[in-house]
Short mmCIF file of C-alpha atoms in Angstrom, two decimals:
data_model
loop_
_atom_site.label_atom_id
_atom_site.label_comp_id
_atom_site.label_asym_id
_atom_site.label_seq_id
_atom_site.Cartn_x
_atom_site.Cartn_y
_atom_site.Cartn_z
CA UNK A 1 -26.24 4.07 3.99
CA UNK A 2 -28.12 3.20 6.95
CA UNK A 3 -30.92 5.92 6.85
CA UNK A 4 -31.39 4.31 2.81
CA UNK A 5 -31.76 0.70 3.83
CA UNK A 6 -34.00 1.34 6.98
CA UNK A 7 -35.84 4.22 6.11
CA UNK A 8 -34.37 5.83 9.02
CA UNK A 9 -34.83 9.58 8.85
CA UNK A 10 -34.16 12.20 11.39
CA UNK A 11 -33.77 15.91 9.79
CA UNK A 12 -33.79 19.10 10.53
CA UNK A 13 -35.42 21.78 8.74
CA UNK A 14 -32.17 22.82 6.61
CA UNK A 15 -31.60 18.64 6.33
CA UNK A 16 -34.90 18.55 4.50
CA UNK A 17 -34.68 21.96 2.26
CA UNK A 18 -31.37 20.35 0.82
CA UNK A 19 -32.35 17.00 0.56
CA UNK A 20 -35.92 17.97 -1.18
CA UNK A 21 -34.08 20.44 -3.88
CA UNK A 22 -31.22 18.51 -4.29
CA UNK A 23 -33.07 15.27 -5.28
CA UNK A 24 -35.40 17.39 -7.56
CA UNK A 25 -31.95 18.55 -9.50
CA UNK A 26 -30.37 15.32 -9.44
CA UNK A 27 -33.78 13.58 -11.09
CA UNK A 28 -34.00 16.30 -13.80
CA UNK A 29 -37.06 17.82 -12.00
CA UNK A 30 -34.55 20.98 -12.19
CA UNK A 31 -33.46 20.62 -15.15
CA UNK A 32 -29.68 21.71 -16.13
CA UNK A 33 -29.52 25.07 -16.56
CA UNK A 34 -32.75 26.13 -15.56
CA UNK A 35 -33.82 28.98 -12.95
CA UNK A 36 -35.01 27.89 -9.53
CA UNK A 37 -37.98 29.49 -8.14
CA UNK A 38 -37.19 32.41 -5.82
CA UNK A 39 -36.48 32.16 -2.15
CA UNK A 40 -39.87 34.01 -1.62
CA UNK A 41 -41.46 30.65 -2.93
CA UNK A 42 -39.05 28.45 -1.81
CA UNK A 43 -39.36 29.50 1.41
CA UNK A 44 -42.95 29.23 1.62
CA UNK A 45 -42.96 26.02 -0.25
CA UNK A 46 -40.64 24.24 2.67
CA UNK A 47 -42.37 26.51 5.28
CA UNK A 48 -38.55 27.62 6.40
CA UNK A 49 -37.43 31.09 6.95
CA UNK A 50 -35.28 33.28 4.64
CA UNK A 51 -32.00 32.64 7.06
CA UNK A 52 -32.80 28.72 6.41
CA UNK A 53 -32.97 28.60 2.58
CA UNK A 54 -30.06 30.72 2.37
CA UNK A 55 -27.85 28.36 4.12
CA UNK A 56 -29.15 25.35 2.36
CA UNK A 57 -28.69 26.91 -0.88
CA UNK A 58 -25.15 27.78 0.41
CA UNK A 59 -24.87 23.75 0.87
CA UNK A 60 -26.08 23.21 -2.67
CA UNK A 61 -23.54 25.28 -4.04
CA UNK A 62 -20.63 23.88 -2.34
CA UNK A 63 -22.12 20.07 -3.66
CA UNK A 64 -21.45 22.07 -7.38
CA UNK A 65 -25.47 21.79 -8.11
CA UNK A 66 -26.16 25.19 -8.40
CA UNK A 67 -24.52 28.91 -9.26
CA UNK A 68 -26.05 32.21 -7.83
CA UNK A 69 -26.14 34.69 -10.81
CA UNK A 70 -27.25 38.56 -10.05
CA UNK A 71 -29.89 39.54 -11.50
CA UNK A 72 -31.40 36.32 -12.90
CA UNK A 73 -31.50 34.20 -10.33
CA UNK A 74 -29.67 30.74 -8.60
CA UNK A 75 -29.12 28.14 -12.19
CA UNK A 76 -28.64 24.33 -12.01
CA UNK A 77 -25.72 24.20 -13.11
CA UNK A 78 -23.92 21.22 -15.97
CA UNK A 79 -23.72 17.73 -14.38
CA UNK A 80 -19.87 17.94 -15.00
CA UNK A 81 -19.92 20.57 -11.95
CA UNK A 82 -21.48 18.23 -9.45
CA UNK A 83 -19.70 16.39 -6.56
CA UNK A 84 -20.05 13.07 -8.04
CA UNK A 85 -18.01 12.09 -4.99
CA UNK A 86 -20.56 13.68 -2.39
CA UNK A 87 -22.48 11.46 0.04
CA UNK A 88 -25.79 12.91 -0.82
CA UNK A 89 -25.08 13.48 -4.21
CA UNK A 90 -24.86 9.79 -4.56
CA UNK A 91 -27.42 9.04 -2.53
CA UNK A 92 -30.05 11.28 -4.69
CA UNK A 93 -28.73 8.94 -7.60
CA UNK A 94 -30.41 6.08 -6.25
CA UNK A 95 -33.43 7.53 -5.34
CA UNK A 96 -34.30 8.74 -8.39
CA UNK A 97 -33.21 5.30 -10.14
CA UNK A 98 -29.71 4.61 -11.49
CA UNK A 99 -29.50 2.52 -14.80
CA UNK A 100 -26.14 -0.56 -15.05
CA UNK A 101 -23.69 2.24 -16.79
CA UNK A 102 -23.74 4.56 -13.32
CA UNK A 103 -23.43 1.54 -11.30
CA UNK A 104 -20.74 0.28 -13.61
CA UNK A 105 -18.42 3.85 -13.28
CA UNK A 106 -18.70 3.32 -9.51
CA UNK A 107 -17.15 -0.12 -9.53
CA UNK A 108 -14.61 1.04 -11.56
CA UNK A 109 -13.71 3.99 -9.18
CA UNK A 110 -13.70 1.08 -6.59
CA UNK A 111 -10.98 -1.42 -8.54
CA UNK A 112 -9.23 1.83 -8.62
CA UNK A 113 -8.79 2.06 -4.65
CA UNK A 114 -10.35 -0.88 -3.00
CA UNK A 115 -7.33 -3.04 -4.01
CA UNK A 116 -4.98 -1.17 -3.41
CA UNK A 117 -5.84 -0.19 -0.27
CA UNK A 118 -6.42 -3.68 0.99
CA UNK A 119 -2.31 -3.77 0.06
CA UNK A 120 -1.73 -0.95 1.63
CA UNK A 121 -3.43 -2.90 4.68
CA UNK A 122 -1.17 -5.86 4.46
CA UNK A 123 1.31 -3.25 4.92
CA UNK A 124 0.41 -1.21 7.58
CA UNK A 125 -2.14 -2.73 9.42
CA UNK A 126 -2.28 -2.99 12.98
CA UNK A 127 -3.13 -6.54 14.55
CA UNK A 128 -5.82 -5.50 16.23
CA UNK A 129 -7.07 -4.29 13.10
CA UNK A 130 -6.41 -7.07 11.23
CA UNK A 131 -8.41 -8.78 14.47
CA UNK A 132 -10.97 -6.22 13.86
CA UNK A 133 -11.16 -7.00 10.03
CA UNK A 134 -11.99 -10.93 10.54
CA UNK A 135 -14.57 -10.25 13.39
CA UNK A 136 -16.26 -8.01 10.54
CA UNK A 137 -15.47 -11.04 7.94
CA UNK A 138 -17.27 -13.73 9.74
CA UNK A 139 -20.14 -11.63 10.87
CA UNK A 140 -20.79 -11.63 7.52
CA UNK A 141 -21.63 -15.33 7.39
CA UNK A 142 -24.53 -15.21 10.15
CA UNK A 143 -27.31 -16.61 8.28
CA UNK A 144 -29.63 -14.79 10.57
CA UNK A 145 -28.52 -11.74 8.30
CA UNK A 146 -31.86 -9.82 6.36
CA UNK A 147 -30.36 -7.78 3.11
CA UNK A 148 -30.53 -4.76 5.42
CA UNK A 149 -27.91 -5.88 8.04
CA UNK A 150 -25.90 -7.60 5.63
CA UNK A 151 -25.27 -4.33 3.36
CA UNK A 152 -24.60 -2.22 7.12
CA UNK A 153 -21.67 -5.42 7.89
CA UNK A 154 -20.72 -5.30 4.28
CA UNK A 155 -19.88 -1.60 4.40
CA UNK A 156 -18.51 -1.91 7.86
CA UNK A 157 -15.77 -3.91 6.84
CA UNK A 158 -14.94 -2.21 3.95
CA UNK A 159 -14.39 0.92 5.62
CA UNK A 160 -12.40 -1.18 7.99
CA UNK A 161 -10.03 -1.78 4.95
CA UNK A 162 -9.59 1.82 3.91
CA UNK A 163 -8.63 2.70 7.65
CA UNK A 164 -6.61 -0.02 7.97
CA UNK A 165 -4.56 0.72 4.78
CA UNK A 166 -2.90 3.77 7.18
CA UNK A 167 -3.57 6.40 4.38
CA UNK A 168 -5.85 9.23 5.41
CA UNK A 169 -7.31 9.42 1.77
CA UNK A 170 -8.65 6.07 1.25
CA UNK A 171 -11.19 7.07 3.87
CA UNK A 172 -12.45 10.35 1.83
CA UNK A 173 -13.53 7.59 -1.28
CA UNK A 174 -15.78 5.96 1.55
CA UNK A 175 -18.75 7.41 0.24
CA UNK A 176 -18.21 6.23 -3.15
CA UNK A 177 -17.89 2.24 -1.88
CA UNK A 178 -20.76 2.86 0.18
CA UNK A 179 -23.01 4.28 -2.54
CA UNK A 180 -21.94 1.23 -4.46
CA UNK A 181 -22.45 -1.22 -2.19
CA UNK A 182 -26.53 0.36 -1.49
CA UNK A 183 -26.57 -0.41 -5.28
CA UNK A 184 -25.91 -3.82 -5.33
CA UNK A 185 -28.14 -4.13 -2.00
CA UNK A 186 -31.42 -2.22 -3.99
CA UNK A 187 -30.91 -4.53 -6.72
CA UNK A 188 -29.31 -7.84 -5.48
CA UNK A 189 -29.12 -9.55 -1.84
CA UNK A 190 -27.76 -12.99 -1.30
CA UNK A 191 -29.71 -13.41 1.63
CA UNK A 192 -32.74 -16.01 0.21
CA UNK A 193 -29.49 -18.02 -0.63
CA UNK A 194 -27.77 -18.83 2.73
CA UNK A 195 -25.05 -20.53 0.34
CA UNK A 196 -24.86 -16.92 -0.70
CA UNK A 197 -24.51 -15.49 2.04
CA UNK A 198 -21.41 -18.08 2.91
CA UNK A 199 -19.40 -17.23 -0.22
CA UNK A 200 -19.55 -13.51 0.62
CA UNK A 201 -17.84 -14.35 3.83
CA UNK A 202 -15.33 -16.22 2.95
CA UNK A 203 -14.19 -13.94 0.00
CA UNK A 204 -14.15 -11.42 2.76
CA UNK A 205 -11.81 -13.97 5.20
CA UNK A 206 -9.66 -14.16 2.63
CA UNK A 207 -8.90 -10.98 2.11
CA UNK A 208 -8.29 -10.78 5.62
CA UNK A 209 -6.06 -13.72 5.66
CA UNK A 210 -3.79 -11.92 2.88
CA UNK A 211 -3.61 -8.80 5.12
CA UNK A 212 -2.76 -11.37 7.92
CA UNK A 213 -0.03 -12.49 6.27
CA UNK A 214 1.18 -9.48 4.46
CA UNK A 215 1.12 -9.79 1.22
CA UNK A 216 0.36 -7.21 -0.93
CA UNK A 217 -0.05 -8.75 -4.08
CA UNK A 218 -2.56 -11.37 -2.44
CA UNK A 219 -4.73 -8.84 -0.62
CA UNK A 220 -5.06 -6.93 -4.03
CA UNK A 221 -6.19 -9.68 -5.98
CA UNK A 222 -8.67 -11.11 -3.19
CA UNK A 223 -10.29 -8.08 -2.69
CA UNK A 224 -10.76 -7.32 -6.52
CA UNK A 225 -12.22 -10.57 -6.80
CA UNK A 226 -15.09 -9.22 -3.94
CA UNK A 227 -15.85 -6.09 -6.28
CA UNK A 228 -15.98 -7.92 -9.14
CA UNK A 229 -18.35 -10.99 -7.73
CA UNK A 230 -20.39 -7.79 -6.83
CA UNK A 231 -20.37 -5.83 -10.42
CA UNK A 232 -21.63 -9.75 -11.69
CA UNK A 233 -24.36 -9.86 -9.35
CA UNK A 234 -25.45 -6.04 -10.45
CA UNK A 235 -25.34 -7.14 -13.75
CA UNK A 236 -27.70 -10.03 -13.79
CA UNK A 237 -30.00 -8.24 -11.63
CA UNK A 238 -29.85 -5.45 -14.52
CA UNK A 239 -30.58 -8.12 -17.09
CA UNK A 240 -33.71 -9.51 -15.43
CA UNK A 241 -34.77 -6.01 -14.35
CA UNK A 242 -34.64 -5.17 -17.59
CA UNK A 243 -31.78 -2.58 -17.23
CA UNK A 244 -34.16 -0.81 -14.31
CA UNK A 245 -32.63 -0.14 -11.09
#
């Protein structure tokens, strides 16, 4: 999340041969079940060696993008074989421009484990955590905040949550909340509203307070009320967008 909102980028050369062919399949530049080019031009194309491509090929597979076949070559394979749950996968979404149904699955997926995990917190979280959780909260609230280092806090504490809830599985749907959350932050940031930046913190606090004081059902309901502030905000940036992302 940070390398999209600063622009950050540090890769190596089998970093850039995946990321370049993997957002040309995800933007239709590839289309589905067409032939890529051959590693002969590939290779020359990225300037890589043979031993290169082949590995970051190997990556592309394993995201579900693409299938080797003998004797015809390496296919982009049907969207229902790709990763959707894959960090770069996501992130090659947004580049190429998401439209309000994509960003609408993804909250879903998150009112499917965000709440729940938050109850899971009030369960099982540690108080240092739970101190950890309301430092993150707060921070929130510094009106000194641009819309890149309030999307970085914003994922930071939600990430907090998932560790906190004490299940090892909540953390693998991290990459799903945080391609979410660089949605809303692409289309929508609070910051030109320090009010809005104010309410996002305290909807935060109180989730915290919920975990504080273990209750379940509290800590569930406060934290769906942060996704679905969010989906709101995505939506009425859609509508005077004009449905563009």
């Amino acid at each position: 999340m940070e390398t999209v909102i600063t622009g950050a980028n540090a890769r190596t050369s089998h970093a850039q041969v995946v990321e370049e062919l993997g957002k040309a399949i995800v933007s239709g530049q590839f289309p589905v079940g067409s032939i890529l080019p051959g590693d002969s031009e590939l290779a020359l194309r990225f300037k890589v060696s043979r031993t290169v491509l082949r590995e970051a090929m190997k990556t592309l597979a394993a995201k579900g993008l693409i299938v080797p076949r003998a004797r015809i070559g390496t296919r982009v394979t049907d969207k229902s074989q790709w990763n959707l749950f894959d960090n770069d996968i996501l992130t090659w979404h947004f580049n190429g421009g998401v439209g309000e149904e994509f960003l609408y699955h993804l909250s879903e997926i998150r009112l499917a484990f965000e709440p729940h995990a938050a109850a899971l917190a009030a369960r099982n979280a540690s108080e240092t955590e739970i101190s950890n959780m309301m430092r993150l909260a707060v921070a929130m609230g510094d009106e000194s905040h641009s819309a890149e280092t309030l999307a970085v806090a914003d994922l930071k504490f939600h990430i907090a949550v998932l560790e906190a809830s004490g299940n090892p599985f909540m953390r693998t749907v991290g990459g799903l909340i945080e391609a979410a959350l660089v949605g809303v932050f692409k289309l929508s940031s609070p910051v030109e509203d320090k009010s809005g930046i104010g309410e996002i913190s305290r909807n935060h606090i109180r989730i915290v307070e919920q975990i504080s004081r273990r209750d379940e059902h509290g800590a569930r309901g406060a934290m769906e009320l942060v996704i679905r502030v969010g989906r709101e905000r995505v939506r009425e940036a859609f509508r005077e967008n004009d449905g563009k992302a």
